[in-house]
Amino acid sequence: MSSTVTFNNGVTMPAIGLGVYQTPPEETVAAVQTALETGYRHIDTAAGYFNEREVGEGLRRSGVPRDEVFIETKVWVSDYGYEETLHAFEKSAKKLGVEQLDLLLLHQPLTTDFERNIQAYKALEKLLADGAVRAIGVSNLVPARLDALLAETDIVPAVNQIELHPYNTRVELQAKHAAHGILTQAWSPIGGIRSYNGEAANPLNDPTIRAIGEGYGKSNAQVILRWHLQQGRSAIPKSVNPGRIAENFDVFGFELTGDELARIDALHTGDTVDFESLDFESFGFVIDEA
């Protein structure tokens, strides 16, 4: 079982990364440093998380060489547009303290003005051609939006980062990705978003997953992450707890059976967030310069 995934342009990425969504800046440095010292070599952040500086500081404090760590970040919708997105790269690179980004994504679909999505993606294509980034992609695009993007741009995204966990398996979208050679990357990969939304039932306490885990001496989270890996996805679990960070990385020493994978697949209940109904500009996020 490989611990890496390979993009449609040949770039490889560690399959498991540390996510820092909603991680307060004052906790991000320690979380990133702990993850890198644990063995992670992939960190996922975003301009809209407002902790890129702290991700960079955690990398520096870890002592792990820059060229051994895969850094992924995202452009927020307030910086969509061709020139705006080129400048967004400069802002993120400066905060992270790096010259080149390994993967740069567009964070959300701007459904109120999708042409700005298109222009932002064309800026990503320019950054890729110039060597400023090693790979480019998108996040939270449903099949119709992905088709619209592909029709107007030249480079197929390396990645579409989407909500994906046992209660939301996104079968149609995963099939679309496979048809175009796009890697599926899961945010909220162990289903934490269900807890955030106040739902009592979520994958982290699901009895089917617990029963599977008991056979391997593994937690629900570890079983779920293994499910992602064996189906060829990347996953970016988040935590600031050193024990959880280590647990989420300890998923390479066992293998689920085909029947167990199918039992987890069957847990799907439905989407959590309808990204087509959200106006992300109304969030009022403005990405600062430094």
C-alpha positions as a printed NumPy array, in Angstrom:
array([[  0.   ,   0.   ,   0.   ],
       [  1.646,   3.223,  -1.152],
       [  1.745,   6.147,   1.242],
       [  1.705,   8.55 ,  -1.719],
       [ -0.64 ,   9.462,  -4.539],
       [  0.361,  10.619,  -8.013],
       [ -1.283,  13.486,  -9.893],
       [ -2.151,  13.583, -13.582],
       [  1.014,  15.657, -14.178],
       [  3.293,  13.11 , -12.475],
       [  3.794,  15.019,  -9.2  ],
       [  3.516,  12.811,  -6.113],
       [  2.017,  13.82 ,  -2.771],
       [  1.858,  12.065,   0.603],
       [ -1.646,  10.605,   0.799],
       [ -2.205,  11.611,   4.427],
       [ -1.756,  15.255,   5.387],
       [ -2.454,  17.406,   8.397],
       [ -5.376,  19.775,   7.916],
       [ -5.503,  23.051,   9.849],
       [ -9.039,  24.241,   9.113],
       [-10.388,  26.144,  12.141],
       [ -7.098,  25.643,  13.951],
       [ -6.438,  28.91 ,  15.814],
       [ -3.19 ,  30.593,  14.771],
       [ -1.81 ,  30.274,  18.308],
       [ -2.263,  26.466,  18.135],
       [ -1.212,  25.962,  14.531],
       [  2.544,  26.241,  15.033],
       [  2.634,  23.433,  17.588],
       [  0.236,  21.229,  15.597],
       [  2.317,  21.517,  12.426],
       [  5.584,  20.989,  14.277],
       [  4.169,  17.933,  16.065],
       [  2.836,  16.474,  12.822],
       [  6.138,  16.863,  11.022],
       [  8.044,  15.382,  13.943],
       [  5.564,  12.472,  13.915],
       [  6.322,  11.745,  10.276],
       [  3.756,  13.704,   8.267],
       [  5.179,  15.31 ,   5.149],
       [  2.034,  17.033,   3.874],
       [  0.308,  20.097,   5.334],
       [ -2.969,  21.542,   4.01 ],
       [ -3.898,  25.154,   4.772],
       [ -5.685,  28.055,   3.052],
       [ -5.565,  31.819,   2.874],
       [ -9.085,  31.804,   4.327],
       [ -7.931,  29.879,   7.408],
       [ -5.776,  32.848,   8.424],
       [ -2.984,  30.621,   9.714],
       [ -0.567,  30.352,   6.786],
       [  2.123,  32.265,   8.702],
       [  1.88 ,  29.807,  11.556],
       [  2.089,  26.834,   9.197],
       [  5.341,  28.274,   7.883],
       [  6.636,  28.814,  11.408],
       [  5.757,  25.247,  12.382],
       [  7.687,  23.99 ,   9.374],
       [ 10.724,  26.033,  10.331],
       [ 10.631,  24.944,  13.974],
       [ 10.351,  21.289,  12.998],
       [ 13.74 ,  21.362,  11.323],
       [ 12.419,  19.242,   8.45 ],
       [ 13.89 ,  20.502,   5.167],
       [ 11.475,  22.437,   2.996],
       [ 11.964,  20.102,   0.04 ],
       [ 10.72 ,  17.154,   2.113],
       [  7.342,  18.735,   2.929],
       [  4.388,  19.026,   0.553],
       [  2.62 ,  22.352,   1.16 ],
       [ -0.893,  22.893,  -0.108],
       [ -2.929,  26.091,   0.218],
       [ -5.981,  27.716,  -1.333],
       [ -7.017,  31.036,  -2.852],
       [-10.05 ,  32.641,  -1.223],
       [-12.93 ,  33.95 ,  -3.381],
       [-12.186,  37.617,  -2.616],
       [ -8.96 ,  37.112,  -4.604],
       [-10.589,  35.487,  -7.652],
       [ -9.849,  37.022, -11.033],
       [ -6.695,  36.732, -13.123],
       [ -4.448,  39.42 , -11.661],
       [ -5.989,  39.059,  -8.216],
       [ -5.146,  35.358,  -8.088],
       [ -1.584,  35.924,  -9.253],
       [ -1.219,  38.309,  -6.325],
       [ -2.92 ,  35.83 ,  -3.986],
       [ -0.105,  33.398,  -4.711],
       [  2.438,  36.036,  -3.699],
       [  0.601,  36.703,  -0.437],
       [  0.396,  33.03 ,   0.495],
       [  3.996,  32.261,  -0.446],
       [  5.225,  35.196,   1.629],
       [  3.232,  34.168,   4.686],
       [  4.335,  30.555,   4.402],
       [  7.931,  31.637,   3.878],
       [  8.405,  29.633,   0.685],
       [  9.21 ,  30.443,  -2.926],
       [  7.24 ,  27.626,  -4.52 ],
       [  3.951,  25.982,  -3.545],
       [  3.434,  22.283,  -4.124],
       [ -0.328,  22.546,  -4.705],
       [ -2.548,  25.609,  -5.073],
       [ -6.335,  25.264,  -5.152],
       [ -9.302,  27.557,  -5.684],
       [-11.086,  27.274,  -2.353],
       [-14.784,  27.542,  -3.237],
       [-17.08 ,  27.865,  -6.252],
       [-18.079,  31.486,  -6.743],
       [-21.547,  30.677,  -8.029],
       [-22.626,  34.322,  -8.257],
       [-19.866,  35.097, -10.788],
       [-18.338,  31.887, -12.112],
       [-16.397,  33.776, -14.773],
       [-14.126,  34.982, -11.974],
       [-13.579,  31.311, -11.101],
       [-12.471,  30.733, -14.676],
       [-10.101,  33.698, -14.684],
       [ -8.682,  32.642, -11.321],
       [ -8.015,  29.162, -12.665],
       [ -6.294,  30.607, -15.735],
       [ -4.015,  32.449, -13.327],
       [ -3.231,  29.094, -11.679],
       [ -2.334,  27.764, -15.126],
       [  0.075,  30.682, -15.546],
       [  1.653,  30.013, -12.133],
       [  2.092,  26.368, -13.084],
       [  3.699,  27.253, -16.405],
       [  6.078,  29.625, -14.612],
       [  7.102,  27.004, -12.049],
       [  5.713,  28.963,  -9.114],
       [  3.518,  25.976,  -8.227],
       [  3.997,  22.281,  -8.926],
       [  0.314,  21.416,  -9.312],
       [ -3.047,  23.186,  -9.395],
       [ -6.591,  22.246,  -8.576],
       [ -9.984,  23.16 ,  -7.194],
       [-12.12 ,  22.531,  -4.152],
       [-15.819,  21.899,  -3.634],
       [-16.783,  21.832,  -7.32 ],
       [-19.846,  19.712,  -8.116],
       [-19.927,  17.814, -11.454],
       [-21.67 ,  20.587, -13.427],
       [-19.23 ,  23.248, -12.2  ],
       [-16.302,  20.979, -12.96 ],
       [-17.592,  20.505, -16.505],
       [-17.933,  24.275, -16.896],
       [-14.35 ,  24.806, -15.735],
       [-12.946,  22.093, -17.994],
       [-14.725,  23.615, -20.997],
       [-13.043,  27.005, -20.533],
       [ -9.517,  26.091, -19.398],
       [ -6.565,  24.114, -20.716],
       [ -5.156,  22.127, -17.795],
       [ -7.195,  19.466, -16.038],
       [ -7.072,  20.044, -12.273],
       [ -4.777,  17.699, -10.407],
       [ -7.142,  17.663,  -7.424],
       [-10.7  ,  18.429,  -6.382],
       [-10.8  ,  18.664,  -2.583],
       [-14.291,  17.817,  -1.329],
       [-16.187,  16.744,   1.757],
       [-15.962,  12.956,   1.711],
       [-16.372,  10.426,   4.518],
       [-18.426,   7.258,   5.099],
       [-21.658,   9.232,   5.559],
       [-21.076,  11.247,   2.352],
       [-19.325,   9.156,  -0.29 ],
       [-19.865,  11.43 ,  -3.336],
       [-20.066,   8.545,  -5.784],
       [-21.068,  10.615,  -8.833],
       [-18.347,  13.183,  -8.266],
       [-15.695,  10.537,  -7.665],
       [-16.67 ,   8.915, -10.974],
       [-16.289,  12.287, -12.699],
       [-12.826,  12.668, -11.186],
       [-11.805,   9.191, -12.324],
       [-12.979,   9.904, -15.882],
       [-10.745,  12.975, -16.083],
       [ -7.749,  11.768, -14.057],
       [ -8.466,  14.132, -11.148],
       [ -7.422,  13.016,  -7.681],
       [-10.152,  13.019,  -5.049],
       [ -8.938,  14.624,  -1.82 ],
       [-11.173,  14.375,   1.229],
       [-11.72 ,  17.197,   3.685],
       [-13.526,  16.245,   6.888],
       [-12.325,  12.739,   5.971],
       [-13.386,  11.142,   9.253],
       [-16.743,  12.934,   9.332],
       [-16.034,  15.617,  11.888],
       [-18.312,  18.05 ,  10.082],
       [-21.288,  16.005,  11.243],
       [-20.265,  16.648,  14.852],
       [-19.756,  20.358,  14.159],
       [-23.314,  20.496,  12.824],
       [-24.639,  18.981,  16.04 ],
       [-25.554,  15.602,  14.572],
       [-25.402,  12.822,  17.166],
       [-24.723,  10.112,  14.564],
       [-21.412,  10.448,  12.75 ],
       [-18.702,   8.119,  11.439],
       [-16.557,   8.548,  14.543],
       [-19.151,   6.733,  16.643],
       [-20.621,   4.475,  13.974],
       [-21.078,   0.893,  15.247],
       [-20.265,  -0.751,  11.91 ],
       [-16.931,   1.021,  11.715],
       [-16.267,   0.315,  15.395],
       [-16.85 ,  -3.405,  14.856],
       [-14.411,  -3.432,  11.931],
       [-11.817,  -1.553,  13.977],
       [-12.051,  -3.945,  16.892],
       [-10.779,  -6.716,  14.653],
       [ -7.569,  -4.775,  14.009],
       [ -7.193,  -2.969,  17.313],
       [ -7.822,   0.316,  15.525],
       [-10.046,   3.328,  16.199],
       [-12.928,   4.458,  13.994],
       [-10.742,   7.281,  12.691],
       [ -7.963,   4.902,  11.697],
       [-10.378,   2.555,   9.92 ],
       [-11.905,   5.459,   7.993],
       [ -8.531,   6.828,   6.937],
       [ -7.492,   3.355,   5.818],
       [-10.735,   3.165,   3.769],
       [ -9.721,   6.378,   1.986],
       [ -6.209,   5.147,   1.266],
       [ -7.271,   1.782,  -0.108],
       [ -9.684,   3.488,  -2.485],
       [ -6.951,   5.748,  -3.844],
       [ -7.879,   9.024,  -2.176],
       [ -5.891,  11.616,  -0.256],
       [ -7.169,  12.585,   3.184],
       [ -6.342,  15.552,   5.414],
       [ -7.54 ,  14.886,   8.971],
       [ -7.199,  17.797,  11.383],
       [ -6.239,  17.82 ,  15.045],
       [ -4.215,  19.839,  17.528],
       [ -3.974,  16.933,  19.975],
       [ -0.558,  15.207,  19.705],
       [ -2.075,  11.809,  20.442],
       [ -4.72 ,  12.2  ,  17.755],
       [ -2.182,  13.529,  15.28 ],
       [ -0.078,  10.407,  15.823],
       [ -3.123,   8.099,  15.703],
       [ -4.292,   9.52 ,  12.378],
       [ -0.879,   8.796,  10.863],
       [ -0.75 ,   5.207,  12.116],
       [ -2.798,   3.731,   9.277],
       [ -0.251,   1.885,   7.161],
       [  0.117,  -1.347,   9.129],
       [ -3.186,  -3.064,   8.373],
       [ -5.468,  -3.672,   5.384],
       [ -9.247,  -3.776,   5.162],
       [-10.929,  -6.563,   3.203],
       [-13.129,  -5.959,   0.193],
       [-16.186,  -6.804,   2.264],
       [-15.185,  -4.298,   4.952],
       [-14.673,  -1.563,   2.364],
       [-18.12 ,  -2.303,   0.94 ],
       [-19.725,  -2.2  ,   4.39 ],
       [-18.252,   1.256,   4.938],
       [-19.346,   2.411,   1.473],
       [-22.899,   1.388,   2.355],
       [-23.052,   3.852,   5.274],
       [-23.695,   6.837,   2.973],
       [-26.571,   9.034,   4.121],
       [-26.239,  12.214,   2.024],
       [-24.543,  15.549,   1.511],
       [-23.861,  17.844,   4.461],
       [-23.272,  21.163,   2.671],
       [-24.844,  22.454,  -0.55 ],
       [-22.074,  24.61 ,  -1.985],
       [-24.29 ,  25.781,  -4.818],
       [-26.53 ,  27.597,  -2.324],
       [-23.771,  29.547,  -0.585],
       [-22.589,  33.042,  -1.504],
       [-19.034,  32.948,  -0.229],
       [-18.465,  36.629,  -0.926],
       [-21.019,  37.38 ,   1.768],
       [-18.604,  35.87 ,   4.32 ],
       [-16.705,  39.145,   4.14 ],
       [-13.249,  37.579,   4.288],
       [-10.49 ,  39.891,   3.087],
       [ -7.056,  38.302,   2.823],
       [ -4.409,  40.594,   4.255],
       [ -1.108,  41.297,   2.587],
       [  1.295,  40.095,   5.27 ]])
